[in-house]
Amino acid sequence: MTELTDGRGRPRVVVTGLGMISPLGHSVAESWDSLLNGRSGIGPITQFDASQFPSRIAGEVKGFKPKEHMDFKEARRMSRASQLAVAATRMALVDAGFADVVVPEPERAGVLVGTGVGGFEVADVNLQKLRTQGFGRVSPFAMTGFLPNMPSHHVSLLAQTHGPISTVTAACATGTQAIGEATEMLRRGIADIVITGGVEGLIHEAAVAGFGAMRALSTNYNDEPERASRPFDKDRDGF
């Protein structure tokens, strides 16, 4: 039994598949290669006009095409966070050997995907429609689009899991805590497989304005974004 337990006598948990979409690449291999070769994922904000903001740069996922990873009609009903979560999950399931991306023994498979704000942009768009165009222009998918548990829901739907499903929201620690909580789910024996990770799809005016007002964002490297965000530098610039 020693090889099946860790130093504390707890059941060992292993990672069998990885998936990743990030500002550094659209796969684990691309992201890892960029990281090892010092390529920055920080660049000018393109998702909205940031010209009036003190910080005009961010780590955007550029060139992401949801229809390459999921049904286009379904993608239209999802927030960007849910789209990214589904795409990364599909990669992880294939990497784990589930070629048809459906897990065996679905009652013993769970999902725990963390997100800080979920589909905030969906709420914002529909709130603006309500205020300027009236109730009739609000999408029937508004609520299900912005709830933070929806990335977990869409991942569960993709993999056809019927086991425990949950969401962690813990700001910058969300992804790490989600993986830790998923590990405990496995150790407690309530699931044999847990799809887990963290996702954020929010490069939005409200977030950039809010963090900018806190003076938490880099403002000295708008023209050199690859040098930006130096939280541990003696001349601290951005968190």
mmCIF file of C-alpha atoms in Angstrom:
data_model
loop_
_atom_site.group_PDB
_atom_site.id
_atom_site.type_symbol
_atom_site.label_atom_id
_atom_site.label_comp_id
_atom_site.label_asym_id
_atom_site.label_seq_id
_atom_site.Cartn_x
_atom_site.Cartn_y
_atom_site.Cartn_z
ATOM 1 C CA MET A 1 0.000 0.000 0.000
ATOM 2 C CA THR A 2 2.974 2.357 0.461
ATOM 3 C CA GLU A 3 3.104 3.227 -3.236
ATOM 4 C CA LEU A 4 -0.587 4.187 -3.116
ATOM 5 C CA THR A 5 -0.217 6.680 -0.264
ATOM 6 C CA ASP A 6 1.835 9.800 0.341
ATOM 7 C CA GLY A 7 4.133 10.583 3.276
ATOM 8 C CA ARG A 8 1.140 11.309 5.497
ATOM 9 C CA GLY A 9 -0.594 8.077 4.635
ATOM 10 C CA ARG A 10 -3.186 9.774 2.448
ATOM 11 C CA PRO A 11 -4.274 8.284 -0.894
ATOM 12 C CA ARG A 12 -2.106 9.510 -3.738
ATOM 13 C CA VAL A 13 -3.714 11.620 -6.456
ATOM 14 C CA VAL A 14 -2.273 11.799 -9.963
ATOM 15 C CA VAL A 15 -2.775 14.129 -12.915
ATOM 16 C CA THR A 16 -3.558 12.120 -16.045
ATOM 17 C CA GLY A 17 -4.344 14.863 -18.570
ATOM 18 C CA LEU A 18 -3.580 18.544 -19.100
ATOM 19 C CA GLY A 19 -5.265 21.301 -21.086
ATOM 20 C CA MET A 20 -4.416 24.969 -21.234
ATOM 21 C CA ILE A 21 -5.317 28.148 -23.084
ATOM 22 C CA SER A 22 -3.445 31.224 -21.962
ATOM 23 C CA PRO A 23 -1.924 34.504 -23.209
ATOM 24 C CA LEU A 24 1.204 32.416 -23.875
ATOM 25 C CA GLY A 25 -0.441 29.885 -26.196
ATOM 26 C CA HIS A 26 -3.466 27.813 -27.108
ATOM 27 C CA SER A 27 -2.144 24.565 -25.656
ATOM 28 C CA VAL A 28 0.028 23.258 -22.846
ATOM 29 C CA ALA A 29 2.957 22.818 -25.246
ATOM 30 C CA GLU A 30 2.686 26.334 -26.693
ATOM 31 C CA SER A 31 2.291 27.967 -23.286
ATOM 32 C CA TRP A 32 5.173 26.005 -21.787
ATOM 33 C CA ASP A 33 7.443 26.778 -24.729
ATOM 34 C CA SER A 34 6.679 30.500 -24.463
ATOM 35 C CA LEU A 35 7.361 30.409 -20.738
ATOM 36 C CA LEU A 36 10.692 28.631 -21.113
ATOM 37 C CA ASN A 37 11.799 30.997 -23.867
ATOM 38 C CA GLY A 38 10.820 34.171 -22.044
ATOM 39 C CA ARG A 39 8.040 35.249 -24.378
ATOM 40 C CA SER A 40 5.616 37.600 -22.645
ATOM 41 C CA GLY A 41 1.858 37.240 -22.944
ATOM 42 C CA ILE A 42 1.265 40.882 -22.041
ATOM 43 C CA GLY A 43 0.260 43.287 -24.823
ATOM 44 C CA PRO A 44 -2.008 46.231 -25.681
ATOM 45 C CA ILE A 45 -5.659 45.722 -24.758
ATOM 46 C CA THR A 46 -7.720 44.964 -27.864
ATOM 47 C CA GLN A 47 -11.073 43.897 -26.383
ATOM 48 C CA PHE A 48 -12.141 47.480 -25.718
ATOM 49 C CA ASP A 49 -10.833 51.025 -26.175
ATOM 50 C CA ALA A 50 -8.414 51.519 -23.286
ATOM 51 C CA SER A 51 -6.875 54.753 -24.554
ATOM 52 C CA GLN A 52 -8.223 56.775 -21.600
ATOM 53 C CA PHE A 53 -6.961 54.348 -18.948
ATOM 54 C CA PRO A 54 -3.672 54.774 -17.055
ATOM 55 C CA SER A 55 -2.936 51.090 -17.739
ATOM 56 C CA ARG A 56 -3.627 50.021 -21.324
ATOM 57 C CA ILE A 57 -2.093 46.555 -21.369
ATOM 58 C CA ALA A 58 -3.190 43.098 -20.239
ATOM 59 C CA GLY A 59 -2.669 39.361 -20.697
ATOM 60 C CA GLU A 60 -5.275 38.646 -23.363
ATOM 61 C CA VAL A 61 -5.889 35.282 -25.001
ATOM 62 C CA LYS A 62 -5.635 36.337 -28.630
ATOM 63 C CA GLY A 63 -6.975 34.480 -31.652
ATOM 64 C CA PHE A 64 -9.204 32.131 -29.673
ATOM 65 C CA LYS A 65 -11.972 30.688 -31.869
ATOM 66 C CA PRO A 66 -14.659 28.910 -29.805
ATOM 67 C CA LYS A 67 -16.136 27.110 -32.825
ATOM 68 C CA GLU A 68 -12.895 25.135 -33.135
ATOM 69 C CA HIS A 69 -13.639 23.538 -29.766
ATOM 70 C CA MET A 70 -17.443 23.398 -29.461
ATOM 71 C CA ASP A 71 -20.731 23.841 -31.264
ATOM 72 C CA PHE A 72 -20.989 27.451 -32.418
ATOM 73 C CA LYS A 73 -24.640 27.842 -31.343
ATOM 74 C CA GLU A 74 -23.805 26.573 -27.864
ATOM 75 C CA ALA A 75 -20.751 28.839 -27.683
ATOM 76 C CA ARG A 76 -22.945 31.883 -28.315
ATOM 77 C CA ARG A 77 -24.838 31.114 -25.110
ATOM 78 C CA MET A 78 -21.669 30.900 -23.011
ATOM 79 C CA SER A 79 -19.508 33.508 -21.375
ATOM 80 C CA ARG A 80 -15.902 33.726 -22.510
ATOM 81 C CA ALA A 81 -14.832 32.029 -19.279
ATOM 82 C CA SER A 82 -17.059 29.045 -20.023
ATOM 83 C CA GLN A 83 -15.756 28.850 -23.591
ATOM 84 C CA LEU A 84 -12.162 28.795 -22.406
ATOM 85 C CA ALA A 85 -12.953 26.197 -19.734
ATOM 86 C CA VAL A 86 -14.618 23.879 -22.243
ATOM 87 C CA ALA A 87 -11.773 24.211 -24.740
ATOM 88 C CA ALA A 88 -9.092 23.477 -22.134
ATOM 89 C CA THR A 89 -11.128 20.565 -20.747
ATOM 90 C CA ARG A 90 -11.454 19.000 -24.180
ATOM 91 C CA MET A 91 -7.647 19.079 -24.497
ATOM 92 C CA ALA A 92 -7.191 17.590 -21.024
ATOM 93 C CA LEU A 93 -9.628 14.745 -21.664
ATOM 94 C CA VAL A 94 -7.926 13.841 -24.935
ATOM 95 C CA ASP A 95 -4.541 14.038 -23.194
ATOM 96 C CA ALA A 96 -5.872 11.682 -20.505
ATOM 97 C CA GLY A 97 -6.854 9.131 -23.136
ATOM 98 C CA PHE A 98 -10.574 9.832 -23.381
ATOM 99 C CA ALA A 99 -10.635 10.198 -27.152
ATOM 100 C CA ASP A 100 -14.396 10.767 -27.237
ATOM 101 C CA VAL A 101 -14.078 13.275 -24.310
ATOM 102 C CA VAL A 102 -16.716 11.362 -22.341
ATOM 103 C CA VAL A 103 -15.587 9.840 -19.060
ATOM 104 C CA PRO A 104 -16.347 6.234 -18.061
ATOM 105 C CA GLU A 105 -18.487 5.569 -14.982
ATOM 106 C CA PRO A 106 -20.022 9.059 -14.981
ATOM 107 C CA GLU A 107 -21.463 8.652 -11.471
ATOM 108 C CA ARG A 108 -17.875 8.463 -10.178
ATOM 109 C CA ALA A 109 -16.636 11.513 -12.109
ATOM 110 C CA GLY A 110 -16.858 15.083 -10.824
ATOM 111 C CA VAL A 111 -16.058 18.656 -11.843
ATOM 112 C CA LEU A 112 -14.616 21.530 -9.840
ATOM 113 C CA VAL A 113 -13.705 24.583 -11.914
ATOM 114 C CA GLY A 114 -12.771 27.828 -10.185
ATOM 115 C CA THR A 115 -13.374 31.350 -11.468
ATOM 116 C CA GLY A 116 -13.107 34.760 -9.873
ATOM 117 C CA VAL A 117 -15.926 36.520 -11.708
ATOM 118 C CA GLY A 118 -17.330 34.059 -14.230
ATOM 119 C CA GLY A 119 -19.265 35.705 -17.049
ATOM 120 C CA PHE A 120 -19.288 39.278 -15.774
ATOM 121 C CA GLU A 121 -19.325 40.636 -19.315
ATOM 122 C CA VAL A 122 -22.631 38.854 -20.025
ATOM 123 C CA ALA A 123 -24.263 40.591 -17.062
ATOM 124 C CA ASP A 124 -22.869 43.946 -18.172
ATOM 125 C CA VAL A 125 -24.088 43.626 -21.763
ATOM 126 C CA ASN A 126 -27.602 42.659 -20.709
ATOM 127 C CA LEU A 127 -27.790 45.333 -18.029
ATOM 128 C CA GLN A 128 -26.906 47.925 -20.662
ATOM 129 C CA LYS A 129 -29.580 46.515 -22.978
ATOM 130 C CA LEU A 130 -32.169 46.664 -20.201
ATOM 131 C CA ARG A 131 -31.373 50.297 -19.421
ATOM 132 C CA THR A 132 -31.157 51.552 -22.997
ATOM 133 C CA GLN A 133 -33.445 49.255 -25.018
ATOM 134 C CA GLY A 134 -35.866 47.837 -22.499
ATOM 135 C CA PHE A 135 -36.810 44.435 -21.093
ATOM 136 C CA GLY A 136 -37.515 42.899 -24.497
ATOM 137 C CA ARG A 137 -33.861 43.060 -25.517
ATOM 138 C CA VAL A 138 -32.522 41.098 -22.529
ATOM 139 C CA SER A 139 -31.272 37.653 -23.533
ATOM 140 C CA PRO A 140 -33.047 34.606 -22.042
ATOM 141 C CA PHE A 141 -29.526 33.258 -21.502
ATOM 142 C CA ALA A 142 -28.385 36.282 -19.496
ATOM 143 C CA MET A 143 -28.632 34.624 -16.082
ATOM 144 C CA THR A 144 -27.140 31.315 -17.133
ATOM 145 C CA GLY A 145 -24.419 33.184 -18.991
ATOM 146 C CA PHE A 146 -22.941 35.131 -16.109
ATOM 147 C CA LEU A 147 -23.315 32.837 -13.089
ATOM 148 C CA PRO A 148 -19.853 31.784 -11.824
ATOM 149 C CA ASN A 149 -20.793 28.099 -11.644
ATOM 150 C CA MET A 150 -21.486 27.928 -15.386
ATOM 151 C CA PRO A 151 -17.923 26.976 -16.439
ATOM 152 C CA SER A 152 -18.275 23.899 -14.206
ATOM 153 C CA HIS A 153 -21.694 23.194 -15.683
ATOM 154 C CA HIS A 154 -20.491 23.346 -19.288
ATOM 155 C CA VAL A 155 -17.454 21.191 -18.486
ATOM 156 C CA SER A 156 -19.734 18.623 -16.839
ATOM 157 C CA LEU A 157 -22.017 18.705 -19.868
ATOM 158 C CA LEU A 158 -19.070 18.141 -22.216
ATOM 159 C CA ALA A 159 -17.667 15.176 -20.290
ATOM 160 C CA GLN A 160 -21.110 13.839 -19.268
ATOM 161 C CA THR A 161 -20.164 13.610 -15.582
ATOM 162 C CA HIS A 162 -22.892 12.772 -13.074
ATOM 163 C CA GLY A 163 -20.820 12.988 -9.899
ATOM 164 C CA PRO A 164 -20.141 15.937 -7.575
ATOM 165 C CA ILE A 165 -19.923 19.379 -9.184
ATOM 166 C CA SER A 166 -18.789 22.589 -7.551
ATOM 167 C CA THR A 167 -17.158 25.996 -8.056
ATOM 168 C CA VAL A 168 -14.455 27.811 -6.105
ATOM 169 C CA THR A 169 -14.158 31.602 -6.042
ATOM 170 C CA ALA A 170 -11.074 32.880 -4.231
ATOM 171 C CA ALA A 171 -9.714 35.805 -6.275
ATOM 172 C CA CYS A 172 -6.121 35.215 -7.453
ATOM 173 C CA ALA A 173 -5.899 31.906 -5.551
ATOM 174 C CA THR A 174 -8.952 30.440 -7.296
ATOM 175 C CA GLY A 175 -7.219 27.975 -9.634
ATOM 176 C CA THR A 176 -4.848 26.703 -6.956
ATOM 177 C CA GLN A 177 -7.639 26.253 -4.429
ATOM 178 C CA ALA A 178 -9.835 24.491 -6.991
ATOM 179 C CA ILE A 179 -7.103 21.926 -7.663
ATOM 180 C CA GLY A 180 -6.581 21.465 -3.917
ATOM 181 C CA GLU A 181 -10.288 20.952 -3.276
ATOM 182 C CA ALA A 182 -10.512 18.491 -6.172
ATOM 183 C CA THR A 183 -7.609 16.567 -4.672
ATOM 184 C CA GLU A 184 -9.495 16.271 -1.390
ATOM 185 C CA MET A 185 -12.596 15.053 -3.220
ATOM 186 C CA LEU A 186 -10.525 12.213 -4.618
ATOM 187 C CA ARG A 187 -8.884 11.449 -1.284
ATOM 188 C CA ARG A 188 -12.276 11.273 0.427
ATOM 189 C CA GLY A 189 -13.401 8.751 -2.153
ATOM 190 C CA ILE A 190 -16.456 10.627 -3.367
ATOM 191 C CA ALA A 191 -15.130 10.492 -6.945
ATOM 192 C CA ASP A 192 -12.557 8.565 -8.940
ATOM 193 C CA ILE A 193 -12.024 11.290 -11.567
ATOM 194 C CA VAL A 194 -12.305 15.056 -11.064
ATOM 195 C CA ILE A 195 -11.900 17.581 -13.863
ATOM 196 C CA THR A 196 -10.476 20.693 -12.239
ATOM 197 C CA GLY A 197 -8.686 23.951 -12.870
ATOM 198 C CA GLY A 198 -9.173 27.688 -12.967
ATOM 199 C CA VAL A 199 -10.487 30.014 -15.649
ATOM 200 C CA GLU A 200 -10.925 33.728 -16.186
ATOM 201 C CA GLY A 201 -12.190 35.496 -19.279
ATOM 202 C CA LEU A 202 -12.368 39.049 -18.020
ATOM 203 C CA ILE A 203 -10.514 41.811 -19.822
ATOM 204 C CA HIS A 204 -13.262 44.361 -19.231
ATOM 205 C CA GLU A 205 -13.530 48.119 -18.691
ATOM 206 C CA ALA A 206 -14.921 47.716 -15.166
ATOM 207 C CA ALA A 207 -12.103 45.430 -14.044
ATOM 208 C CA VAL A 208 -9.332 47.542 -15.562
ATOM 209 C CA ALA A 209 -10.898 50.716 -14.165
ATOM 210 C CA GLY A 210 -11.371 49.197 -10.717
ATOM 211 C CA PHE A 211 -7.873 47.783 -10.420
ATOM 212 C CA GLY A 212 -6.527 51.004 -11.923
ATOM 213 C CA ALA A 213 -8.276 53.043 -9.241
ATOM 214 C CA MET A 214 -6.569 50.804 -6.672
ATOM 215 C CA ARG A 215 -3.238 51.624 -8.360
ATOM 216 C CA ALA A 216 -2.693 47.892 -8.694
ATOM 217 C CA LEU A 217 -1.914 47.825 -12.433
ATOM 218 C CA SER A 218 1.286 48.536 -14.304
ATOM 219 C CA THR A 219 1.394 52.081 -15.700
ATOM 220 C CA ASN A 220 5.068 52.522 -16.577
ATOM 221 C CA TYR A 221 5.299 50.055 -19.453
ATOM 222 C CA ASN A 222 2.340 50.776 -21.716
ATOM 223 C CA ASP A 223 4.811 51.157 -24.582
ATOM 224 C CA GLU A 224 6.851 48.111 -23.510
ATOM 225 C CA PRO A 225 4.208 45.628 -22.347
ATOM 226 C CA GLU A 226 6.640 42.708 -22.332
ATOM 227 C CA ARG A 227 8.424 44.412 -19.399
ATOM 228 C CA ALA A 228 5.247 45.145 -17.441
ATOM 229 C CA SER A 229 3.892 43.890 -14.148
ATOM 230 C CA ARG A 230 6.780 43.724 -11.690
ATOM 231 C CA PRO A 231 5.153 43.023 -8.327
ATOM 232 C CA PHE A 232 8.380 41.962 -6.603
ATOM 233 C CA ASP A 233 10.681 44.598 -8.101
ATOM 234 C CA LYS A 234 12.176 47.251 -5.819
ATOM 235 C CA ASP A 235 10.357 49.757 -8.040
ATOM 236 C CA ARG A 236 7.103 47.784 -7.808
ATOM 237 C CA ASP A 237 4.916 48.210 -10.879
ATOM 238 C CA GLY A 238 1.663 46.272 -11.076
ATOM 239 C CA PHE A 239 0.420 43.271 -9.126
#
